[in-house]
Coordinates of C-alpha atoms in Angstrom, one line a residue:
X1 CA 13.6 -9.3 -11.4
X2 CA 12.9 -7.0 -14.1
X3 CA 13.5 -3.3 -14.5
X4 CA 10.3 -0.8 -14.2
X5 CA 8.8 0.9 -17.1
X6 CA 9.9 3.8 -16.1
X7 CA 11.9 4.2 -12.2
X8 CA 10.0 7.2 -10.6
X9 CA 11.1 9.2 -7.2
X10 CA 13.9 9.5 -5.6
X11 CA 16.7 7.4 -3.7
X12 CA 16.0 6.8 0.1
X13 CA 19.2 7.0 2.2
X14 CA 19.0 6.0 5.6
X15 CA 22.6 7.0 7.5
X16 CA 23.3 5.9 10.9
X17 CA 19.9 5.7 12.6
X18 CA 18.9 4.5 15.7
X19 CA 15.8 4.6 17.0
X20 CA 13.4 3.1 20.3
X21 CA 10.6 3.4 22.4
X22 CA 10.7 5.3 25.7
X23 CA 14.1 4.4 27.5
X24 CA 14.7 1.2 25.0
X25 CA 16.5 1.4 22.2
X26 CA 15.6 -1.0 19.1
X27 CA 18.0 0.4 16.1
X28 CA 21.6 0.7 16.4
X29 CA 23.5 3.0 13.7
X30 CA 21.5 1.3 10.6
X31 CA 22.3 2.6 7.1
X32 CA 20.5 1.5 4.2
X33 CA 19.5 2.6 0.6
X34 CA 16.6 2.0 -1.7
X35 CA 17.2 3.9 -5.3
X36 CA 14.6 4.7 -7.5
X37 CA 12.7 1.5 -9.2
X38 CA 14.3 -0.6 -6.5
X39 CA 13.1 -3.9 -4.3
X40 CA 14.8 -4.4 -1.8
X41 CA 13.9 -6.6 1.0
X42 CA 14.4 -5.8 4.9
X43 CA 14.9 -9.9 6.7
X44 CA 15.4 -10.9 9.9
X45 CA 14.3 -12.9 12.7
X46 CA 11.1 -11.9 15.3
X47 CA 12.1 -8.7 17.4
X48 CA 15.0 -8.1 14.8
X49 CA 13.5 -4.0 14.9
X50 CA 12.3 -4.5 11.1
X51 CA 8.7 -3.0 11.8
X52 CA 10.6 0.1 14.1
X53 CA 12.8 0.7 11.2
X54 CA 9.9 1.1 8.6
X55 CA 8.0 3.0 11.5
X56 CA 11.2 5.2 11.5
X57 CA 11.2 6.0 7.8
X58 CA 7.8 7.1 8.0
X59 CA 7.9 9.3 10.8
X60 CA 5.5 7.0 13.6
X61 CA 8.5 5.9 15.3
X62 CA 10.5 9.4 17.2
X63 CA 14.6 8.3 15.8
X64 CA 16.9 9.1 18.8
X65 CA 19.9 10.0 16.3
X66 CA 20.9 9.1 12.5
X67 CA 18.6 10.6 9.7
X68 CA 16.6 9.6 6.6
X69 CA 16.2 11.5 3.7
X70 CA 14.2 11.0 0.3
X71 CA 16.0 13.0 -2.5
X72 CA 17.0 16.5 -1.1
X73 CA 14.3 16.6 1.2
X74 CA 15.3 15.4 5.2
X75 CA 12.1 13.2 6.6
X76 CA 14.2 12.8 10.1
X77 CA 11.9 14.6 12.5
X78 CA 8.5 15.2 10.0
X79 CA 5.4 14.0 11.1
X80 CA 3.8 11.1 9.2
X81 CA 1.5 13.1 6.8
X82 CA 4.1 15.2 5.6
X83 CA 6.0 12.2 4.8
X84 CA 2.9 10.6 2.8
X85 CA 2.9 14.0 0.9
X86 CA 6.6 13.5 0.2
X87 CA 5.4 9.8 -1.3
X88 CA 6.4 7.4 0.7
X89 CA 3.7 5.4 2.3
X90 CA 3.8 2.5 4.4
X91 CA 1.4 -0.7 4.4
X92 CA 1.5 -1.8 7.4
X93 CA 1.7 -5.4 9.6
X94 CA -1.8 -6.3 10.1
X95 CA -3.5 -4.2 7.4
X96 CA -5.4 -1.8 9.8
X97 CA -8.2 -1.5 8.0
X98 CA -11.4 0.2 8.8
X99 CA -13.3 -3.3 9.4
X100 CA -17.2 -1.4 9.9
X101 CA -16.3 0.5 6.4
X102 CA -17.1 -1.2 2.7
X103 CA -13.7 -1.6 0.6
X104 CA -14.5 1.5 -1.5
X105 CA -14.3 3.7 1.5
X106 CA -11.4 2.5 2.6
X107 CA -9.7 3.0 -0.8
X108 CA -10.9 6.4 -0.6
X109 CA -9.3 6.6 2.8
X110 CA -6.1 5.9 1.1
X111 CA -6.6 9.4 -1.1
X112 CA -7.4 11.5 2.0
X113 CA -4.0 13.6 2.1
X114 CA -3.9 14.5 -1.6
X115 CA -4.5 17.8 -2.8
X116 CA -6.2 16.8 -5.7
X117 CA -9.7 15.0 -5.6
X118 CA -9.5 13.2 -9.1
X119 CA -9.3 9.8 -7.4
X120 CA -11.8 8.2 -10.1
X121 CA -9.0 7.4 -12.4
X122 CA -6.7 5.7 -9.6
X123 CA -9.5 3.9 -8.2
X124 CA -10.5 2.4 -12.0
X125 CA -6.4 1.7 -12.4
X126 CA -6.2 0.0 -9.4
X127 CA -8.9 -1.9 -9.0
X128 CA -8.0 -3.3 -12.7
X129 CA -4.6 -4.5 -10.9
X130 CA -7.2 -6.1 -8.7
X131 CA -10.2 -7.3 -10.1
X132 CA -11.2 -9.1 -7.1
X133 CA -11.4 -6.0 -5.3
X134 CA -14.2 -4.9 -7.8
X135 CA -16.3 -7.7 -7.2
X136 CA -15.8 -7.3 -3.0
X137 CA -16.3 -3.4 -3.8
X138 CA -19.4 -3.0 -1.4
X139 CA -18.4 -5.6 1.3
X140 CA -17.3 -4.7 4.5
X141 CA -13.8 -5.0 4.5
X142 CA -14.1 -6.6 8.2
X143 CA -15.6 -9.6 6.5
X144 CA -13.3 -10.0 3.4
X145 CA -10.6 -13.1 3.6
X146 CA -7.0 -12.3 5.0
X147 CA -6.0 -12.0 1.1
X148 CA -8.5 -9.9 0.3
X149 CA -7.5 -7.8 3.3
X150 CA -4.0 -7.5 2.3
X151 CA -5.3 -6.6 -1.0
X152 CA -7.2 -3.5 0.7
X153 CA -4.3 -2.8 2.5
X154 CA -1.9 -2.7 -0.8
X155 CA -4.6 -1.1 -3.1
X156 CA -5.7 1.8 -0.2
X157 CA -1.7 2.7 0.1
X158 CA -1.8 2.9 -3.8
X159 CA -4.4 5.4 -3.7
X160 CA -1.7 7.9 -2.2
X161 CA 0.3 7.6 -5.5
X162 CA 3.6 6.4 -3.4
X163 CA 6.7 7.0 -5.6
X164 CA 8.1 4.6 -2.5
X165 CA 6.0 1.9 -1.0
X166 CA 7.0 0.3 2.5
X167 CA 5.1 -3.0 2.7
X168 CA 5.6 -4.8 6.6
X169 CA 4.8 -8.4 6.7
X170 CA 2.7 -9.1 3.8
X171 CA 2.5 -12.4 3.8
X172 CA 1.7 -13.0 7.5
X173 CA -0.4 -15.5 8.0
X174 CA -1.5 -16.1 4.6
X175 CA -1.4 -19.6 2.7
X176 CA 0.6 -19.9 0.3
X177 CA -1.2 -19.3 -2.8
X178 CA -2.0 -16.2 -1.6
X179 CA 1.1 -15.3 -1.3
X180 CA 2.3 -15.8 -4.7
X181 CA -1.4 -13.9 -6.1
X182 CA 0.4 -10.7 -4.0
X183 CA 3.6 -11.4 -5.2
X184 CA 2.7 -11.4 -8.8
X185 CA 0.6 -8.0 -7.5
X186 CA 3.9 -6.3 -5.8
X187 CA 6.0 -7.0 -9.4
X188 CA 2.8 -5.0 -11.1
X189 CA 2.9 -2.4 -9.1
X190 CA 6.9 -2.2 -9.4
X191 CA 6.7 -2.2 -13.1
X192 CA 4.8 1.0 -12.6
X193 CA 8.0 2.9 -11.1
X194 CA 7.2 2.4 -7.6
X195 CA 10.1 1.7 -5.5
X196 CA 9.6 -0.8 -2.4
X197 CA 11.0 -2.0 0.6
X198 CA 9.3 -5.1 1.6
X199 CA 10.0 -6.8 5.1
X200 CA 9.3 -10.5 5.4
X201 CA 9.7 -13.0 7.8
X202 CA 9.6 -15.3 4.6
X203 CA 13.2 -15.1 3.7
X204 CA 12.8 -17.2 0.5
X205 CA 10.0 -15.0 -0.7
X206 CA 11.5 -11.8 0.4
X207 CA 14.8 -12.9 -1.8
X208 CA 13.6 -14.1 -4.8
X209 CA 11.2 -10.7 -5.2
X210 CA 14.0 -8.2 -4.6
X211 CA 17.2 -7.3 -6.1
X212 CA 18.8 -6.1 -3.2
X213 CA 18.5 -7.4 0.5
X214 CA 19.7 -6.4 4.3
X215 CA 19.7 -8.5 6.9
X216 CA 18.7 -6.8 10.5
X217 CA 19.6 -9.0 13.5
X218 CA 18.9 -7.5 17.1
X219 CA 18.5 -3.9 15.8
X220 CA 21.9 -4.1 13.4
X221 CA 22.5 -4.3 9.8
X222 CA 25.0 -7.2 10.1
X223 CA 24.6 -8.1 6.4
X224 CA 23.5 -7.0 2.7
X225 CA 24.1 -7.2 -0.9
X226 CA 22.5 -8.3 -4.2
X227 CA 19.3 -11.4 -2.9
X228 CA 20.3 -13.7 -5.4
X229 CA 24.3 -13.6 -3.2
X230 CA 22.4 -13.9 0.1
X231 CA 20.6 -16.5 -1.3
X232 CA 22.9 -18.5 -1.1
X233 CA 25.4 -17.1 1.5
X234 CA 25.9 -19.8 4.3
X235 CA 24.7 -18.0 7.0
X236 CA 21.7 -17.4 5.7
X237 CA 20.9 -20.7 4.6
X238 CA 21.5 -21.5 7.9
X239 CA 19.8 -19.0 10.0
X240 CA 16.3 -18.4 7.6
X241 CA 16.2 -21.2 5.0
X242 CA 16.8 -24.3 7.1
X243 CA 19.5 -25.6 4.7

């Protein structure tokens, strides 16, 4: 994996957090770090707390104790839009689009927290990342393919300007082509500075796109180091790649 252009924002440091819902807790003391023009990969098996933890870092999911902070600034505690603000956005599993609104507007949506309402430029940049989004640009995006959804989902995060992108389960469901059309889109987008944390049920995928990996196994960091090591670390051959 290459280097960025030019790393932008901050390092995320996640110390000790744990995290539920109601009366059940998910996380257990987890401590990560994502510096600036990082990918790092979040794996682990179904019901592993992956999706809390993202929910977590951006403030949908209350955290019981621990904290997470982007530079100097402590997001433990802040509600979600203040957390966009501070430019870190999530994509999240199952795109969530607005299905009964045309792609355009739900790019747009994607802009709705920023002060500024110069979104021309970004929309132009973007949908040159993705041209196929130009040609779907009036379609309802209830009727777009699951690629092209995931490509709405990517493209309307973008539109926030995220200096860190949280991307849950992007290849879910998706044939494998596809797959590799967003991969090649998630080292574009990375070669523009953006930091990301991308969590995948597709262990070979996730590894081979990040630098840096953790594993999460029933709510606990219980392994992590450089992807090309976990690669080929026996237990993970074992547990995700079927080896």
């Amino acid at each position: 994996m290459s280097a960025p252009t030019v790393a932008t924002g901050r390092t995320l440091v996640v110390e000790a957090l744990s995290a539920g819902y109601g009366d059940t807790q998910v996380l257990w003391d987890v401590t990560l770090r994502i510096d600036p023009g990082e990918i790092v990969a979040l794996i682990g098996s179904n019901c592993a707390g992956k999706s809390t933890l993202l929910g977590a870092i951006s403030g949908v999911v209350k955290t019981w104790s621990g904290s997470v902070c982007y530079g100097d600034q402590t997001l433990t505690g802040l509600e979600p839009d203040r957390i966009v603000r501070a430019g870190v956005l999530q994509v999240p599993q199952g795109r969530r689009l607005f299905g009964s609104l045309t792609v355009e507007e739900n790019l747009r949506m994607g802009a709705y927290l920023r002060t500024d309402r110069d979104v021309e430029p970004d929309l132009e940049r973007i949908l040159g990342l993705l041209p196929r989004l130009r040609e779907r640009y009036d379609y309802l995006a209830g009727r777009l393919s699951g690629g092209e959804q995931q490509q709405v989902a990517i493209a309307r995060a973008l539109m926030g300007r995220p200096q860190l992108l949280l991307i849950d389960e992007m290849s879910l469901g998706l044939a494998p082509v596809l797959v590799d059309s967003l991969i090649a889109l998630l080292e574009q987008i990375h070669q523009t500075g953006v930091s990301i944390l991308i969590v995948e049920q597709d262990v070979q995928t996730a590894l081979e796109v990040s630098s840096r990996a953790y594993v999460l196994e029933t709510g606990r960091i219980t392994l992590s180091g450089p992807s090309a090591e976990l690669l080929d670390d026996p237990q993970v051959k074992k547990a995700y790649l079927g080896v």
